Amino acid sequence: MSTLKPKHQRLVLVVIALVALVAAGLLAAWALRSQASYFYVPEQMVAEPPAPDRAVRLGGMVEEGSIRTLPDGVTVAFVVGDGKARVPVRFAGILPDLFVEGSGVVAEGRLGPDGTFLADNLLAKHDENYVPRELQEMTEHQKREVVAETEEGA
Amino acid sequence: MIAELGLAALWLAAALAALQLYAGTRALRPGGEAVAALVRPAAVVQGLACAIGFVMLLWLFAITDLSVKLVAANSHSAKPMIFKLAGAWGNHEGSMLLWVAVMALSGALIALIERRLPEKTMLATLAAQAFVGLGFYAFLIVSSNPFERLPQPAAEGLGLNPLLQDIGLAFHPPTLYFGYVGLSVAFSFAVGALLTRQVTPEFARVMRPWVLGAWVFLTLGITAGSYWAYYELGWGGWWFWDPVENASLMPWLAATALLHSASVLAARDALRAWTIMLGVVAFSMSMVGTFLVRSGILTSVHAFAVDPERGSFILVLLTLYIGGALALFALRAGTVTEGQRFSITSREGALVFNNVMLSAVLAIVLFGTLYPLLTEAFDVRVSVGPPYFNPMGAIFVVPMLLVMTVGPLLRWRGDSIGRIQRPLILIAVIMLAALVAALALGEAGVLPLLGLALAVGLAVASFLPLRGRRLTRVPLAVWGMVIAHFGLAVALFGMASESAFSEERLAAIAVGDTARVGPWDVTLSEVLPAAGPNWTAIEGHLLASYAGGDPIALDPQSRSFWAPPQETTESALATRWNGQLYAVVGSDAGAGRWQLRLWWKPFVTFIWYGGMLVALGGALALIGRVIDDLRRRAVRARIAERRAEEAV
């Protein structure tokens, strides 16, 4: 290397840096396609279920009267729906503070083989100012749908 | 009246920044000598005016002036004084004002004391600073005025998000901002050097303290933020790859690379264009961070305002700064001549490797953070988490750490592996031994195992540069490097141990029952209501005993705040030298039982001790460099004096 002229050495360094960065970019692109966790609403999850071991997120409304605590005292089962489909969810852990029936939730986890969604984590509305992004938009969307349905009925 | 004074100070500072920009750029062209003398005074007064503006805002929060919109929206008369003051920067407008105030004060400081660079380079630097500042002033005055009055004073303030009512968090954002601002100063120096074609070792020496300072603050900010997320969110994790965390990690990675390449430039006059490039990238990353956090494009406790106008404003600023700097770099990089040569096996070679790996990690984090935003444009919602970041980051971090063990042992310019054969074998043997020991201790993933082995090897290797030296004569900057590298090893050990050996227990137990997690026995003695100044809670009283020892009382709470209404989980921690027991109480599980979530996390505290050691190392290096500079300045003054005497 010591025989190289400064200009050539600089060129070599630039090439090495570029190769490393392009490699990082390609690796990132490949990994992002396979590792990103997609967002589903119940309708999609029922229509096109994700692969069983794939990390995904499920967002919807917690159905009224569906929350029950299993006998072990820490596992909670409930149903998430969007008016078109219903997905049973199971979660072992301490529930988010504002997790209530009839309000929105995003569950992170994977779909079990029996069609039950096994959640590792639940994101619920924290307060008036902090709502998970997907929920914020989904409830808007749902509100519109509800309005549309009632208008059709009338 | 105070609010109007503050706004006036802000306008004055903006006007002075405009003057500074005009005079600074005019002075670079022929015939501009007349206005050159204006630049430094303008920078000093601008700093003062902006600082006065921020003090006015603090004042408004201290007296809880509810006729000011920002105070009414973010404060409450019943809050303790420290949180009232912290409320001044715990919101979008105030935090932007703090940003620009610190930046203006830094500009004033360099205008006052920095005389080492050619005057034209300094003028260009101050002009670049004014340009950056001007964008922020426009942003504040046009779309985020912190001093806006309400038509009718509010009866009571809305309060500060309870999650943010925490003493550690009151100082978390300013710490990160100091880091961002330090990088903006480094950026201005880079632009100044590029504009006047003065990419010299002297430039690197002038820029280095700012990079070091920024890096220390970023390190502290990230460490504190991680600990805050750990004990406040009650999820037991210390890093979530949340976009907001990444927003602080990316400038840190760039600053780390810049710090090392500036050292090469200062010591050996090599990596000229690369150092300039990193200066641009580091500042761009802090702007991207600010954009991600402040634009409302992300929703989290950090994103105060979801306001598309602000988002687009910051996006325009971002494009202007980064685009402008990159264009300037593209135009001028060709004129930066090559630096000194070096062989691949040399200190420079190792540092180049470190730089390339850090840049690759930066790219990985940047892509992972932006990908969800990108797909959302196509209406596909994804989130990117640890399954992406951990292995992808490790691909580049592991080789970097390996080279880091030997890099400081190599000589500048050219060296041979044969010369450092013995330490090399020593480090390899230690790593293998650590790997075998970790394997024997229990099952763990590949990454944590690698992490443990690397951490132990690096911890030993970080002290090797001191061997054969008189410890009292080792320069402070070298001590800084040793301690920072050792700190990284300590932090890495904590991370690897936490992910390899953590144990978790989730149980519903009745009062009087005991749950077991790792070596701990935790007994629920009672559950009682509790109350504070602005909250009520249920409090679990736990007695935890380590390996049958004396019980320690732990009182985790589930709190309900009333201003604004919100609930938070207050974890309780029992800290030992070899780890932490982490306890969270949940809700009533029926049949007289309560939910408890317990973790035993061996050596988890090493993560933050390590972070603090890294920051300490940076601070020592900074002090060492500044003392050196002062000494050199004194010597130069003495020489000048003697010359003057001889001339007489």
PDB file of C-alpha atoms in Angstrom, chain B residues 93-256:
ATOM      1  CA  GLU B  93     -41.960  25.703  21.012  1.00  0.00           C
ATOM      2  CA  GLY B  94     -39.878  25.943  24.158  1.00  0.00           C
ATOM      3  CA  SER B  95     -37.544  23.152  23.113  1.00  0.00           C
ATOM      4  CA  MET B  96     -36.915  24.840  19.749  1.00  0.00           C
ATOM      5  CA  LEU B  97     -36.157  28.105  21.563  1.00  0.00           C
ATOM      6  CA  LEU B  98     -33.710  26.281  23.839  1.00  0.00           C
ATOM      7  CA  TRP B  99     -32.029  24.721  20.764  1.00  0.00           C
ATOM      8  CA  VAL B 100     -31.489  28.055  19.063  1.00  0.00           C
ATOM      9  CA  ALA B 101     -30.494  29.820  22.296  1.00  0.00           C
ATOM     10  CA  VAL B 102     -27.744  27.308  22.998  1.00  0.00           C
ATOM     11  CA  MET B 103     -26.632  27.530  19.383  1.00  0.00           C
ATOM     12  CA  ALA B 104     -26.521  31.331  19.462  1.00  0.00           C
ATOM     13  CA  LEU B 105     -24.531  31.253  22.717  1.00  0.00           C
ATOM     14  CA  SER B 106     -22.053  28.812  21.164  1.00  0.00           C
ATOM     15  CA  GLY B 107     -21.707  31.177  18.204  1.00  0.00           C
ATOM     16  CA  ALA B 108     -21.057  34.052  20.602  1.00  0.00           C
ATOM     17  CA  LEU B 109     -18.415  31.973  22.363  1.00  0.00           C
ATOM     18  CA  ILE B 110     -16.464  31.113  19.203  1.00  0.00           C
ATOM     19  CA  ALA B 111     -16.797  34.708  18.005  1.00  0.00           C
ATOM     20  CA  LEU B 112     -15.252  35.867  21.279  1.00  0.00           C
ATOM     21  CA  ILE B 113     -12.405  33.432  21.779  1.00  0.00           C
ATOM     22  CA  GLU B 114     -11.511  31.530  18.604  1.00  0.00           C
ATOM     23  CA  ARG B 115      -8.477  33.147  16.924  1.00  0.00           C
ATOM     24  CA  ARG B 116      -6.480  30.171  15.643  1.00  0.00           C
ATOM     25  CA  LEU B 117      -8.021  29.843  12.200  1.00  0.00           C
ATOM     26  CA  PRO B 118      -7.486  32.300   9.328  1.00  0.00           C
ATOM     27  CA  GLU B 119      -9.920  35.191   9.803  1.00  0.00           C
ATOM     28  CA  LYS B 120     -11.763  34.447   6.540  1.00  0.00           C
ATOM     29  CA  THR B 121     -12.451  30.876   7.639  1.00  0.00           C
ATOM     30  CA  MET B 122     -13.855  32.213  10.912  1.00  0.00           C
ATOM     31  CA  LEU B 123     -16.100  34.672   9.066  1.00  0.00           C
ATOM     32  CA  ALA B 124     -17.380  31.920   6.794  1.00  0.00           C
ATOM     33  CA  THR B 125     -17.965  29.713   9.844  1.00  0.00           C
ATOM     34  CA  LEU B 126     -19.953  32.401  11.626  1.00  0.00           C
ATOM     35  CA  ALA B 127     -21.927  33.084   8.452  1.00  0.00           C
ATOM     36  CA  ALA B 128     -22.812  29.388   8.200  1.00  0.00           C
ATOM     37  CA  GLN B 129     -23.898  29.463  11.842  1.00  0.00           C
ATOM     38  CA  ALA B 130     -26.073  32.499  11.202  1.00  0.00           C
ATOM     39  CA  PHE B 131     -27.637  30.707   8.230  1.00  0.00           C
ATOM     40  CA  VAL B 132     -28.587  27.724  10.378  1.00  0.00           C
ATOM     41  CA  GLY B 133     -29.806  30.015  13.155  1.00  0.00           C
ATOM     42  CA  LEU B 134     -31.885  32.120  10.809  1.00  0.00           C
ATOM     43  CA  GLY B 135     -33.892  29.076   9.738  1.00  0.00           C
ATOM     44  CA  PHE B 136     -34.722  28.323  13.361  1.00  0.00           C
ATOM     45  CA  TYR B 137     -35.668  31.933  14.106  1.00  0.00           C
ATOM     46  CA  ALA B 138     -38.003  31.943  11.102  1.00  0.00           C
ATOM     47  CA  PHE B 139     -39.499  28.656  12.279  1.00  0.00           C
ATOM     48  CA  LEU B 140     -40.067  30.002  15.797  1.00  0.00           C
ATOM     49  CA  ILE B 141     -41.486  33.366  14.783  1.00  0.00           C
ATOM     50  CA  VAL B 142     -43.665  32.159  11.913  1.00  0.00           C
ATOM     51  CA  SER B 143     -45.089  28.854  13.065  1.00  0.00           C
ATOM     52  CA  SER B 144     -44.057  28.124  16.665  1.00  0.00           C
ATOM     53  CA  ASN B 145     -44.142  31.376  18.608  1.00  0.00           C
ATOM     54  CA  PRO B 146     -43.544  30.432  22.243  1.00  0.00           C
ATOM     55  CA  PHE B 147     -44.716  33.854  23.463  1.00  0.00           C
ATOM     56  CA  GLU B 148     -48.182  33.813  21.881  1.00  0.00           C
ATOM     57  CA  ARG B 149     -50.866  35.277  24.164  1.00  0.00           C
ATOM     58  CA  LEU B 150     -54.322  33.828  24.677  1.00  0.00           C
ATOM     59  CA  PRO B 151     -57.266  36.163  23.969  1.00  0.00           C
ATOM     60  CA  GLN B 152     -58.558  35.259  27.459  1.00  0.00           C
ATOM     61  CA  PRO B 153     -56.170  34.126  30.205  1.00  0.00           C
ATOM     62  CA  ALA B 154     -56.838  30.500  31.148  1.00  0.00           C
ATOM     63  CA  ALA B 155     -58.196  29.746  34.612  1.00  0.00           C
ATOM     64  CA  GLU B 156     -55.787  26.863  35.119  1.00  0.00           C
ATOM     65  CA  GLY B 157     -53.027  25.218  33.085  1.00  0.00           C
ATOM     66  CA  LEU B 158     -53.416  21.825  31.476  1.00  0.00           C
ATOM     67  CA  GLY B 159     -50.335  20.389  33.171  1.00  0.00           C
ATOM     68  CA  LEU B 160     -47.336  18.493  31.935  1.00  0.00           C
ATOM     69  CA  ASN B 161     -47.587  14.912  30.714  1.00  0.00           C
ATOM     70  CA  PRO B 162     -47.111  12.871  33.914  1.00  0.00           C
ATOM     71  CA  LEU B 163     -44.680  10.557  32.161  1.00  0.00           C
ATOM     72  CA  LEU B 164     -42.463  13.597  31.755  1.00  0.00           C
ATOM     73  CA  GLN B 165     -42.760  14.691  35.396  1.00  0.00           C
ATOM     74  CA  ASP B 166     -39.530  13.140  36.424  1.00  0.00           C
ATOM     75  CA  ILE B 167     -36.363  14.831  37.559  1.00  0.00           C
ATOM     76  CA  GLY B 168     -34.121  12.823  35.227  1.00  0.00           C
ATOM     77  CA  LEU B 169     -36.318  13.642  32.298  1.00  0.00           C
ATOM     78  CA  ALA B 170     -36.327  17.353  33.047  1.00  0.00           C
ATOM     79  CA  PHE B 171     -32.684  17.327  31.988  1.00  0.00           C
ATOM     80  CA  HIS B 172     -32.827  14.713  29.245  1.00  0.00           C
ATOM     81  CA  PRO B 173     -33.920  16.915  26.291  1.00  0.00           C
ATOM     82  CA  PRO B 174     -31.507  19.774  27.032  1.00  0.00           C
ATOM     83  CA  THR B 175     -28.657  17.267  27.218  1.00  0.00           C
ATOM     84  CA  LEU B 176     -29.463  15.940  23.752  1.00  0.00           C
ATOM     85  CA  TYR B 177     -29.904  19.486  22.455  1.00  0.00           C
ATOM     86  CA  PHE B 178     -26.453  20.474  23.672  1.00  0.00           C
ATOM     87  CA  GLY B 179     -25.193  17.527  21.655  1.00  0.00           C
ATOM     88  CA  TYR B 180     -27.113  18.558  18.537  1.00  0.00           C
ATOM     89  CA  VAL B 181     -25.905  22.133  18.895  1.00  0.00           C
ATOM     90  CA  GLY B 182     -22.284  21.034  19.284  1.00  0.00           C
ATOM     91  CA  LEU B 183     -22.638  19.169  16.013  1.00  0.00           C
ATOM     92  CA  SER B 184     -24.116  22.255  14.363  1.00  0.00           C
ATOM     93  CA  VAL B 185     -21.002  24.198  15.406  1.00  0.00           C
ATOM     94  CA  ALA B 186     -18.793  21.449  13.979  1.00  0.00           C
ATOM     95  CA  PHE B 187     -20.875  21.661  10.802  1.00  0.00           C
ATOM     96  CA  SER B 188     -20.365  25.427  10.592  1.00  0.00           C
ATOM     97  CA  PHE B 189     -16.612  24.936  10.967  1.00  0.00           C
ATOM     98  CA  ALA B 190     -16.695  22.309   8.209  1.00  0.00           C
ATOM     99  CA  VAL B 191     -18.598  24.672   5.901  1.00  0.00           C
ATOM    100  CA  GLY B 192     -16.210  27.511   6.764  1.00  0.00           C
ATOM    101  CA  ALA B 193     -13.165  25.348   6.046  1.00  0.00           C
ATOM    102  CA  LEU B 194     -14.664  24.115   2.800  1.00  0.00           C
ATOM    103  CA  LEU B 195     -15.656  27.605   1.606  1.00  0.00           C
ATOM    104  CA  THR B 196     -12.196  29.034   2.247  1.00  0.00           C
ATOM    105  CA  ARG B 197     -10.269  25.859   1.290  1.00  0.00           C
ATOM    106  CA  GLN B 198      -8.662  25.553   4.697  1.00  0.00           C
ATOM    107  CA  VAL B 199      -9.082  21.871   5.555  1.00  0.00           C
ATOM    108  CA  THR B 200      -6.029  21.682   7.786  1.00  0.00           C
ATOM    109  CA  PRO B 201      -4.960  19.921  10.980  1.00  0.00           C
ATOM    110  CA  GLU B 202      -5.485  23.263  12.737  1.00  0.00           C
ATOM    111  CA  PHE B 203      -9.121  23.211  11.572  1.00  0.00           C
ATOM    112  CA  ALA B 204      -9.518  19.709  13.037  1.00  0.00           C
ATOM    113  CA  ARG B 205      -8.011  20.877  16.336  1.00  0.00           C
ATOM    114  CA  VAL B 206     -10.418  23.831  16.488  1.00  0.00           C
ATOM    115  CA  MET B 207     -13.432  21.695  15.635  1.00  0.00           C
ATOM    116  CA  ARG B 208     -12.531  18.754  17.884  1.00  0.00           C
ATOM    117  CA  PRO B 209     -13.576  20.191  21.278  1.00  0.00           C
ATOM    118  CA  TRP B 210     -17.044  20.910  19.881  1.00  0.00           C
ATOM    119  CA  VAL B 211     -17.373  17.393  18.528  1.00  0.00           C
ATOM    120  CA  LEU B 212     -16.092  15.948  21.807  1.00  0.00           C
ATOM    121  CA  GLY B 213     -18.490  18.105  23.815  1.00  0.00           C
ATOM    122  CA  ALA B 214     -21.408  17.185  21.564  1.00  0.00           C
ATOM    123  CA  TRP B 215     -20.473  13.536  21.815  1.00  0.00           C
ATOM    124  CA  VAL B 216     -20.300  13.644  25.630  1.00  0.00           C
ATOM    125  CA  PHE B 217     -23.734  15.256  25.829  1.00  0.00           C
ATOM    126  CA  LEU B 218     -25.235  12.817  23.321  1.00  0.00           C
ATOM    127  CA  THR B 219     -23.750   9.883  25.237  1.00  0.00           C
ATOM    128  CA  LEU B 220     -25.192  11.187  28.504  1.00  0.00           C
ATOM    129  CA  GLY B 221     -28.537  11.950  26.863  1.00  0.00           C
ATOM    130  CA  ILE B 222     -28.842   8.489  25.355  1.00  0.00           C
ATOM    131  CA  THR B 223     -27.751   6.784  28.584  1.00  0.00           C
ATOM    132  CA  ALA B 224     -30.213   8.810  30.652  1.00  0.00           C
ATOM    133  CA  GLY B 225     -33.006   8.295  28.125  1.00  0.00           C
ATOM    134  CA  SER B 226     -32.411   4.571  28.126  1.00  0.00           C
ATOM    135  CA  TYR B 227     -32.522   4.386  31.917  1.00  0.00           C
ATOM    136  CA  TRP B 228     -35.644   6.515  31.969  1.00  0.00           C
ATOM    137  CA  ALA B 229     -37.426   4.235  29.496  1.00  0.00           C
ATOM    138  CA  TYR B 230     -36.274   1.296  31.602  1.00  0.00           C
ATOM    139  CA  TYR B 231     -37.707   2.320  34.949  1.00  0.00           C
ATOM    140  CA  GLU B 232     -40.509   4.651  33.905  1.00  0.00           C
ATOM    141  CA  LEU B 233     -42.296   2.741  31.166  1.00  0.00           C
ATOM    142  CA  GLY B 234     -42.454  -0.406  33.301  1.00  0.00           C
ATOM    143  CA  TRP B 235     -41.736  -2.747  30.382  1.00  0.00           C
ATOM    144  CA  GLY B 236     -38.406  -3.942  31.703  1.00  0.00           C
ATOM    145  CA  GLY B 237     -36.553  -3.136  28.482  1.00  0.00           C
ATOM    146  CA  TRP B 238     -33.774  -0.600  28.094  1.00  0.00           C
ATOM    147  CA  TRP B 239     -33.787  -0.054  24.333  1.00  0.00           C
ATOM    148  CA  PHE B 240     -36.779  -0.464  22.032  1.00  0.00           C
ATOM    149  CA  TRP B 241     -35.414   0.691  18.668  1.00  0.00           C
ATOM    150  CA  ASP B 242     -38.143   3.269  18.853  1.00  0.00           C
ATOM    151  CA  PRO B 243     -37.722   5.885  16.090  1.00  0.00           C
ATOM    152  CA  VAL B 244     -37.205   8.514  18.747  1.00  0.00           C
ATOM    153  CA  GLU B 245     -34.375   6.514  20.304  1.00  0.00           C
ATOM    154  CA  ASN B 246     -32.878   5.988  16.868  1.00  0.00           C
ATOM    155  CA  ALA B 247     -33.119   9.727  16.283  1.00  0.00           C
ATOM    156  CA  SER B 248     -30.632  10.217  19.117  1.00  0.00           C
ATOM    157  CA  LEU B 249     -28.497   7.197  18.238  1.00  0.00           C
ATOM    158  CA  MET B 250     -27.859   8.260  14.620  1.00  0.00           C
ATOM    159  CA  PRO B 251     -26.168  11.589  15.460  1.00  0.00           C
ATOM    160  CA  TRP B 252     -24.161   9.718  18.105  1.00  0.00           C
ATOM    161  CA  LEU B 253     -22.882   7.200  15.556  1.00  0.00           C
ATOM    162  CA  ALA B 254     -21.968   9.979  13.136  1.00  0.00           C
ATOM    163  CA  ALA B 255     -20.336  12.002  15.924  1.00  0.00           C
ATOM    164  CA  THR B 256     -18.310   8.975  17.026  1.00  0.00           C
TER     165      THR B 256
END
